[in-house]
Structure formats: C-alpha cells, structure tokens
Amino acid sequence: MARIGLLGRIMLILLGALSLLVLATVAVDKWQRREEASPYATRFPRLDQAAGIMTLLRDADPAQRPAILKAVNGEALRAEITDAPPSETGLIREPRLEARLRRLTGDANGQVRAFTDVDMLHRGVDPAEVANADNRKVMGRLATATYALPDGRTVVVSAIERHHSLMPWLLGQPLSLWVAVLGLVVAGLVLVGARHELAPLRRLTEAVSRFDGRAPEPALVPQGAPEIRRLSQAVQAMQERIVGLMGERSLLIGAISHDLKTCLTRLRLRAEGVTEPERRERLVEDLDAMTALLDTSLGFARGTAVEVGRAPVDLGDLVAIEVAEHAAQGVNIGLTGEDIPDAVVAGDVVALRRVLANLIGNAVKFGRSSVAVAVRRKGPDCEVAVEDDGPGIPESERSAVFSPYYRIERSRNRGTGGTGLGLAIARQIAETHGGTVVAEATALGGARLVLTLPAIA
C-alpha cells in the first residue's frame, strides 16, 4: 500500500465498494429467484402447451383451425398444419418427450412424434453418440413435434429457441450483471474525473521538488478543489519566506565573516609582537586554526545560499588531476576509469573539485597504506568511488559521518586534525548538483565513499 498513490487508493476504495455492491446484489437476486414461484404449473411448459395445441386442433372443426393456429402461435412455439409430415433431416428422435406427449394427448396409435436437435441437446450429451444413447433419460429439449390428424393432415409444432430482438434477452439478465456493468462505467468516469482533479496536486508536487531555497518557483495558478488552491497559495508563501530567510542568512554570514576576520587579523598582528618565540608560535598556530575553522564553517553555511554554475565537467579528468597531486606527494594511490569518455556531468568545476579533494583527502588521512579511486558510468549516473584500507566506518555511523562537526572516535578523532565538516560539505555540494555521497564497506577493510552525479545524456 505504501507505493500506491492517491489516485490508486481512490480507485481501490471505489472498486472495493462496487465489488461489495455486486456481491450483495447477486445474493439478493438469487434469494429472490429462489423465493419466486414459477409462472408455470408444470415442469414441462412447452410439452404441455404443444400437447394442448395438438388436442385442440384434433377435436376442433376444420373450419376453425386457421383461427386456432393464429391464436396459439407465440414467442415460444409456432404451430402449422401441413399436408405431409416434415423431413426429419437434422432432427434427433426423443422417445422420452414423445412418451409424455402421447400421455397428454391420449394418443394410443402412435400418431405423435417428438424430436430434439443438436442445438437443444443437454450439456454433456455428445451429438455423435445420440443414436446409442440410453433412451431412459432425456437427451435434449423439444425442438419439433408432429401429430397426424384424423383427416390425414399433420400438425407441426416447432419451438422457437432464439428471439429475433435483443431487448428481451437484455432485460432478462440478472440484476447483478447490470450493477456490475454500471459499476464499471462509473469507475471509468471516476478515474477520469479524479485524474483531472489531482493534476494541480501533481504540478504542485513537482514545483516543491524543484525548489532549492534560492528562488521561489514561478507562481502556481490556483486550480482544482478549494483545498488544493489553498495549499498552492500556502506553499507559494512558504517558498517566499524561505527565500527571504536565506537571503537574510547570507547577509548575516557575510557580516560575521567580515567582523571575525578583522578581529583575527588584529589578534595576529598583536601575536607577532610577542617577544617569546615559543609563546608567539603557539598563539599564531591557534589563530591559524581559528581562521581555518571559520573559513570552513562559513563555506558550509553559505553552501545552500550560493547558486552554483552549470557547465559540462569531465569527471574523469577532474579525478585524475586530484589523484596526480596526491601521488606527487608520495601517497600510494591508484586510479581506474579516468579515460571513460562519457563521464561528463553538469556543474561547477571548482565546487566539484572540492568534493573530490575532501573525499580523497579523507581517505589519504585515514588510510594505512593505500587508496583506490575508480570512475565509472552506471546507467544515467556517473560514480566516483574512493576506498582506503584504514579502520573503516561502522555501519551504524555511515549516515552520521555526513553531519556537521561529527567525527568518529578511535583513530578518526580530534588528534588527526580537521573540523568535522569535510564530508558534510562534500554531500552538500553533491546534493546541490542533484547527486549524493554515501559511505559503504570495502574489500580493503576501510571506508568506501561513493559520489554519484547525474551524467549529461
């Protein structure tokens, strides 16, 4: 159920209600048919009617026979008087029906004959075996019956199996069938209407997904139900407030940066005037650490407020440059996939190089002896995997390491240096570019950091 959208849930509820309605209608229909008395006084209405027609024509005056035939012909049976018996081609003699007709007409001389045909055979009766069938059971319904009148003419009574009009057949169907058909029509209309009503909600969802805090999405035209219109207006107002707050934050960060750096510069000048060399070096070292911490923190704080440029960047070349710089410093680092031609992404080259510098620098800092870097194209994305053979990142902390100022204890503690913002900044920049950074386990025994960015098609 978690993957079914609002439209799907509405349709499931509707179909469930219609199914219950159909089942209830079927039950009521069956109960009604069971309780309803049969309109016929006999189990064999056609046979009884055919026998009555034969007896009436036999006993009536020949001059009255045309009027009788006109009166008895209907939708179920048709009677006629012929000079000779009809052909029995295509008909199947039915002794059981014939015996009942003889009893009803009082025929003792065998003047009555009854037939069925292939279309009227009961279910399970094979037309090829009717000649050898057990005559003690009825093989089919009455199709034709003949009776030889005393004057030598023959009464032919034929059953009418199918109506020429479609309406009697349709009106004779169970009520449950009509409910099911109407339910499907209603479900189709509800589906079309619900999709139309949910369209503004889908557009609103897309606009919220595109919003990154830098600029509000273009004003959405209020459409749909009143609740959706009010939601669109509330989202638009919320975006404007967020953009305003982010702008104020940027101004505040700039003012803090200017004031703090001014104070640090003054402190450094005063520290340079300390005559004791050891004390002076310690003061300058602390001031440099404070300056680095301030620059890193301000860089992270500004990350969501600064728009990055968008230009094609060859990720393989960028990784190769960063790896070459570490290799020149004597680091045991390997690179694979730098020559992949389609590892091109859209972004800011300076920002992306900072991500790679943070990831590779993190692996170099905590790896024991070697670092492996791989670039590859994976479907619509480009991936850069950085692995080291250090102590690794426990599974329970692989998400927390991307939080600001978070550091893992043991070997990755404050003694190793750093501000705890490197991975947070890397993920922040990656997400600004539509990608992400995740931590995984590696066969080398250490940490494996994977940068994923959408490739240019």
mmCIF file of N, CA and C in Angstrom, residues 382-446:
data_model
loop_
_atom_site.group_PDB
_atom_site.id
_atom_site.type_symbol
_atom_site.label_atom_id
_atom_site.label_comp_id
_atom_site.label_asym_id
_atom_site.label_seq_id
_atom_site.Cartn_x
_atom_site.Cartn_y
_atom_site.Cartn_z
ATOM 1 N N CYS A 382 27.021 9.053 -13.135
ATOM 2 C CA CYS A 382 28.464 8.846 -13.035
ATOM 3 C C CYS A 382 28.816 8.628 -11.563
ATOM 4 N N GLU A 383 29.722 7.713 -11.304
ATOM 5 C CA GLU A 383 30.109 7.405 -9.934
ATOM 6 C C GLU A 383 31.620 7.532 -9.773
ATOM 7 N N VAL A 384 32.015 8.053 -8.623
ATOM 8 C CA VAL A 384 33.426 8.077 -8.224
ATOM 9 C C VAL A 384 33.496 7.387 -6.864
ATOM 10 N N ALA A 385 34.219 6.276 -6.805
ATOM 11 C CA ALA A 385 34.359 5.510 -5.561
ATOM 12 C C ALA A 385 35.772 5.691 -5.030
ATOM 13 N N VAL A 386 35.895 6.084 -3.767
ATOM 14 C CA VAL A 386 37.187 6.286 -3.109
ATOM 15 C C VAL A 386 37.269 5.295 -1.938
ATOM 16 N N GLU A 387 38.270 4.411 -1.969
ATOM 17 C CA GLU A 387 38.411 3.377 -0.946
ATOM 18 C C GLU A 387 39.767 3.503 -0.253
ATOM 19 N N ASP A 388 39.767 3.181 1.038
ATOM 20 C CA ASP A 388 41.043 3.151 1.761
ATOM 21 C C ASP A 388 41.095 1.891 2.615
ATOM 22 N N ASP A 389 42.283 1.604 3.148
ATOM 23 C CA ASP A 389 42.472 0.410 3.985
ATOM 24 C C ASP A 389 42.613 0.778 5.459
ATOM 25 N N GLY A 390 41.969 1.877 5.857
ATOM 26 C CA GLY A 390 42.023 2.318 7.243
ATOM 27 C C GLY A 390 41.069 1.556 8.137
ATOM 28 N N PRO A 391 40.723 2.136 9.289
ATOM 29 C CA PRO A 391 39.855 1.444 10.243
ATOM 30 C C PRO A 391 38.412 1.333 9.779
ATOM 31 N N GLY A 392 38.010 2.101 8.762
ATOM 32 C CA GLY A 392 36.646 1.998 8.260
ATOM 33 C C GLY A 392 35.652 2.793 9.093
ATOM 34 N N ILE A 393 34.418 2.762 8.650
ATOM 35 C CA ILE A 393 33.322 3.473 9.326
ATOM 36 C C ILE A 393 32.295 2.439 9.761
ATOM 37 N N PRO A 394 31.987 2.340 11.044
ATOM 38 C CA PRO A 394 30.971 1.381 11.489
ATOM 39 C C PRO A 394 29.648 1.613 10.758
ATOM 40 N N GLU A 395 28.914 0.530 10.508
ATOM 41 C CA GLU A 395 27.661 0.632 9.760
ATOM 42 C C GLU A 395 26.669 1.567 10.433
ATOM 43 N N SER A 396 26.661 1.596 11.750
ATOM 44 C CA SER A 396 25.705 2.439 12.475
ATOM 45 C C SER A 396 26.026 3.923 12.353
ATOM 46 N N GLU A 397 27.232 4.263 11.880
ATOM 47 C CA GLU A 397 27.633 5.667 11.805
ATOM 48 C C GLU A 397 27.830 6.155 10.381
ATOM 49 N N ARG A 398 27.462 5.336 9.380
ATOM 50 C CA ARG A 398 27.713 5.719 7.991
ATOM 51 C C ARG A 398 26.839 6.865 7.515
ATOM 52 N N SER A 399 25.742 7.105 8.191
ATOM 53 C CA SER A 399 24.931 8.282 7.860
ATOM 54 C C SER A 399 25.343 9.481 8.697
ATOM 55 N N ALA A 400 25.741 9.212 9.942
ATOM 56 C CA ALA A 400 26.082 10.307 10.851
ATOM 57 C C ALA A 400 27.361 11.028 10.455
ATOM 58 N N VAL A 401 28.267 10.358 9.738
ATOM 59 C CA VAL A 401 29.550 10.999 9.403
ATOM 60 C C VAL A 401 29.370 12.197 8.481
ATOM 61 N N PHE A 402 28.194 12.296 7.839
ATOM 62 C CA PHE A 402 27.949 13.430 6.952
ATOM 63 C C PHE A 402 27.296 14.598 7.690
ATOM 64 N N SER A 403 27.099 14.466 8.987
ATOM 65 C CA SER A 403 26.555 15.563 9.780
ATOM 66 C C SER A 403 27.669 16.556 10.103
ATOM 67 N N PRO A 404 27.343 17.848 10.194
ATOM 68 C CA PRO A 404 28.378 18.846 10.506
ATOM 69 C C PRO A 404 29.024 18.585 11.866
ATOM 70 N N TYR A 405 30.347 18.720 11.893
ATOM 71 C CA TYR A 405 31.159 18.611 13.120
ATOM 72 C C TYR A 405 31.124 17.214 13.737
ATOM 73 N N TYR A 406 30.705 16.224 12.979
ATOM 74 C CA TYR A 406 30.681 14.859 13.514
ATOM 75 C C TYR A 406 32.003 14.172 13.185
ATOM 76 N N ARG A 407 32.618 13.572 14.188
ATOM 77 C CA ARG A 407 33.856 12.820 13.996
ATOM 78 C C ARG A 407 33.735 11.501 14.723
ATOM 79 N N ILE A 408 34.255 10.456 14.086
ATOM 80 C CA ILE A 408 34.267 9.139 14.720
ATOM 81 C C ILE A 408 35.454 9.065 15.662
ATOM 82 N N GLU A 409 35.247 8.477 16.804
ATOM 83 C CA GLU A 409 36.343 8.346 17.771
ATOM 84 C C GLU A 409 37.322 7.259 17.335
ATOM 85 N N ARG A 410 38.147 6.800 18.210
ATOM 86 C CA ARG A 410 39.265 5.878 17.950
ATOM 87 C C ARG A 410 40.259 6.583 17.028
ATOM 88 N N SER A 411 40.561 5.978 15.874
ATOM 89 C CA SER A 411 41.602 6.575 15.038
ATOM 90 C C SER A 411 41.138 7.873 14.380
ATOM 91 N N ARG A 412 39.842 8.043 14.142
ATOM 92 C CA ARG A 412 39.339 9.249 13.498
ATOM 93 C C ARG A 412 38.874 10.218 14.581
ATOM 94 N N ASN A 413 39.801 10.709 15.379
ATOM 95 C CA ASN A 413 39.439 11.622 16.467
ATOM 96 C C ASN A 413 40.054 12.989 16.217
ATOM 97 N N ARG A 414 39.963 13.856 17.223
ATOM 98 C CA ARG A 414 40.456 15.218 17.067
ATOM 99 C C ARG A 414 41.964 15.274 16.879
ATOM 100 N N GLY A 415 42.658 14.240 17.303
ATOM 101 C CA GLY A 415 44.106 14.238 17.143
ATOM 102 C C GLY A 415 44.543 14.204 15.706
ATOM 103 N N THR A 416 43.672 13.730 14.835
ATOM 104 C CA THR A 416 44.042 13.678 13.414
ATOM 105 C C THR A 416 43.862 15.029 12.729
ATOM 106 N N GLY A 417 43.273 16.011 13.423
ATOM 107 C CA GLY A 417 43.040 17.320 12.824
ATOM 108 C C GLY A 417 41.735 17.353 12.065
ATOM 109 N N GLY A 418 41.392 18.512 11.527
ATOM 110 C CA GLY A 418 40.153 18.643 10.773
ATOM 111 C C GLY A 418 39.060 19.249 11.624
ATOM 112 N N THR A 419 38.016 19.721 10.933
ATOM 113 C CA THR A 419 36.908 20.394 11.626
ATOM 114 C C THR A 419 35.660 19.541 11.704
ATOM 115 N N GLY A 420 35.646 18.401 11.045
ATOM 116 C CA GLY A 420 34.431 17.588 11.024
ATOM 117 C C GLY A 420 33.399 18.068 10.016
ATOM 118 N N LEU A 421 33.845 18.910 9.063
ATOM 119 C CA LEU A 421 32.928 19.446 8.068
ATOM 120 C C LEU A 421 33.215 18.968 6.649
ATOM 121 N N GLY A 422 34.296 18.233 6.464
ATOM 122 C CA GLY A 422 34.693 17.841 5.101
ATOM 123 C C GLY A 422 33.630 17.033 4.393
ATOM 124 N N LEU A 423 33.148 15.950 5.036
ATOM 125 C CA LEU A 423 32.144 15.109 4.394
ATOM 126 C C LEU A 423 30.798 15.821 4.309
ATOM 127 N N ALA A 424 30.478 16.657 5.313
ATOM 128 C CA ALA A 424 29.222 17.407 5.265
ATOM 129 C C ALA A 424 29.213 18.359 4.071
ATOM 130 N N ILE A 425 30.342 19.036 3.837
ATOM 131 C CA ILE A 425 30.428 19.944 2.695
ATOM 132 C C ILE A 425 30.365 19.162 1.381
ATOM 133 N N ALA A 426 31.030 17.992 1.343
ATOM 134 C CA ALA A 426 31.007 17.172 0.124
ATOM 135 C C ALA A 426 29.585 16.752 -0.222
ATOM 136 N N ARG A 427 28.824 16.291 0.763
ATOM 137 C CA ARG A 427 27.438 15.881 0.480
ATOM 138 C C ARG A 427 26.595 17.099 0.101
ATOM 139 N N GLN A 428 26.835 18.222 0.770
ATOM 140 C CA GLN A 428 26.050 19.413 0.467
ATOM 141 C C GLN A 428 26.230 19.842 -0.986
ATOM 142 N N ILE A 429 27.488 19.858 -1.441
ATOM 143 C CA ILE A 429 27.745 20.258 -2.832
ATOM 144 C C ILE A 429 27.182 19.221 -3.798
ATOM 145 N N ALA A 430 27.321 17.933 -3.460
ATOM 146 C CA ALA A 430 26.791 16.884 -4.331
ATOM 147 C C ALA A 430 25.280 17.002 -4.480
ATOM 148 N N GLU A 431 24.574 17.254 -3.381
ATOM 149 C CA GLU A 431 23.123 17.379 -3.450
ATOM 150 C C GLU A 431 22.714 18.626 -4.221
ATOM 151 N N THR A 432 23.523 19.695 -4.136
ATOM 152 C CA THR A 432 23.243 20.886 -4.928
ATOM 153 C C THR A 432 23.328 20.579 -6.422
ATOM 154 N N HIS A 433 24.171 19.621 -6.778
ATOM 155 C CA HIS A 433 24.323 19.207 -8.179
ATOM 156 C C HIS A 433 23.364 18.074 -8.549
ATOM 157 N N GLY A 434 22.437 17.729 -7.684
ATOM 158 C CA GLY A 434 21.487 16.658 -7.983
ATOM 159 C C GLY A 434 22.011 15.275 -7.700
ATOM 160 N N GLY A 435 23.126 15.152 -6.967
ATOM 161 C CA GLY A 435 23.694 13.839 -6.657
ATOM 162 C C GLY A 435 23.710 13.579 -5.170
ATOM 163 N N THR A 436 24.575 12.658 -4.763
ATOM 164 C CA THR A 436 24.686 12.329 -3.346
ATOM 165 C C THR A 436 26.029 11.671 -3.084
ATOM 166 N N VAL A 437 26.359 11.570 -1.792
ATOM 167 C CA VAL A 437 27.561 10.866 -1.346
ATOM 168 C C VAL A 437 27.139 9.903 -0.251
ATOM 169 N N VAL A 438 27.567 8.646 -0.355
ATOM 170 C CA VAL A 438 27.223 7.643 0.649
ATOM 171 C C VAL A 438 28.495 6.927 1.091
ATOM 172 N N ALA A 439 28.445 6.359 2.285
ATOM 173 C CA ALA A 439 29.556 5.582 2.843
ATOM 174 C C ALA A 439 29.179 4.113 2.837
ATOM 175 N N GLU A 440 30.127 3.281 2.414
ATOM 176 C CA GLU A 440 29.892 1.845 2.339
ATOM 177 C C GLU A 440 31.111 1.112 2.885
ATOM 178 N N ALA A 441 30.968 -0.216 2.989
ATOM 179 C CA ALA A 441 32.098 -1.064 3.359
ATOM 180 C C ALA A 441 32.916 -1.383 2.110
ATOM 181 N N THR A 442 34.167 -1.751 2.288
ATOM 182 C CA THR A 442 35.034 -2.048 1.160
ATOM 183 C C THR A 442 35.839 -3.309 1.422
ATOM 184 N N ALA A 443 36.245 -3.940 0.321
ATOM 185 C CA ALA A 443 37.059 -5.152 0.449
ATOM 186 C C ALA A 443 38.439 -4.862 1.011
ATOM 187 N N LEU A 444 38.880 -3.607 0.963
ATOM 188 C CA LEU A 444 40.189 -3.259 1.515
ATOM 189 C C LEU A 444 40.177 -3.215 3.036
ATOM 190 N N GLY A 445 38.972 -3.235 3.612
ATOM 191 C CA GLY A 445 38.868 -3.228 5.066
ATOM 192 C C GLY A 445 38.599 -1.877 5.668
ATOM 193 N N GLY A 446 38.663 -0.807 4.866
ATOM 194 C CA GLY A 446 38.459 0.537 5.396
ATOM 195 C C GLY A 446 37.111 1.099 4.996
#
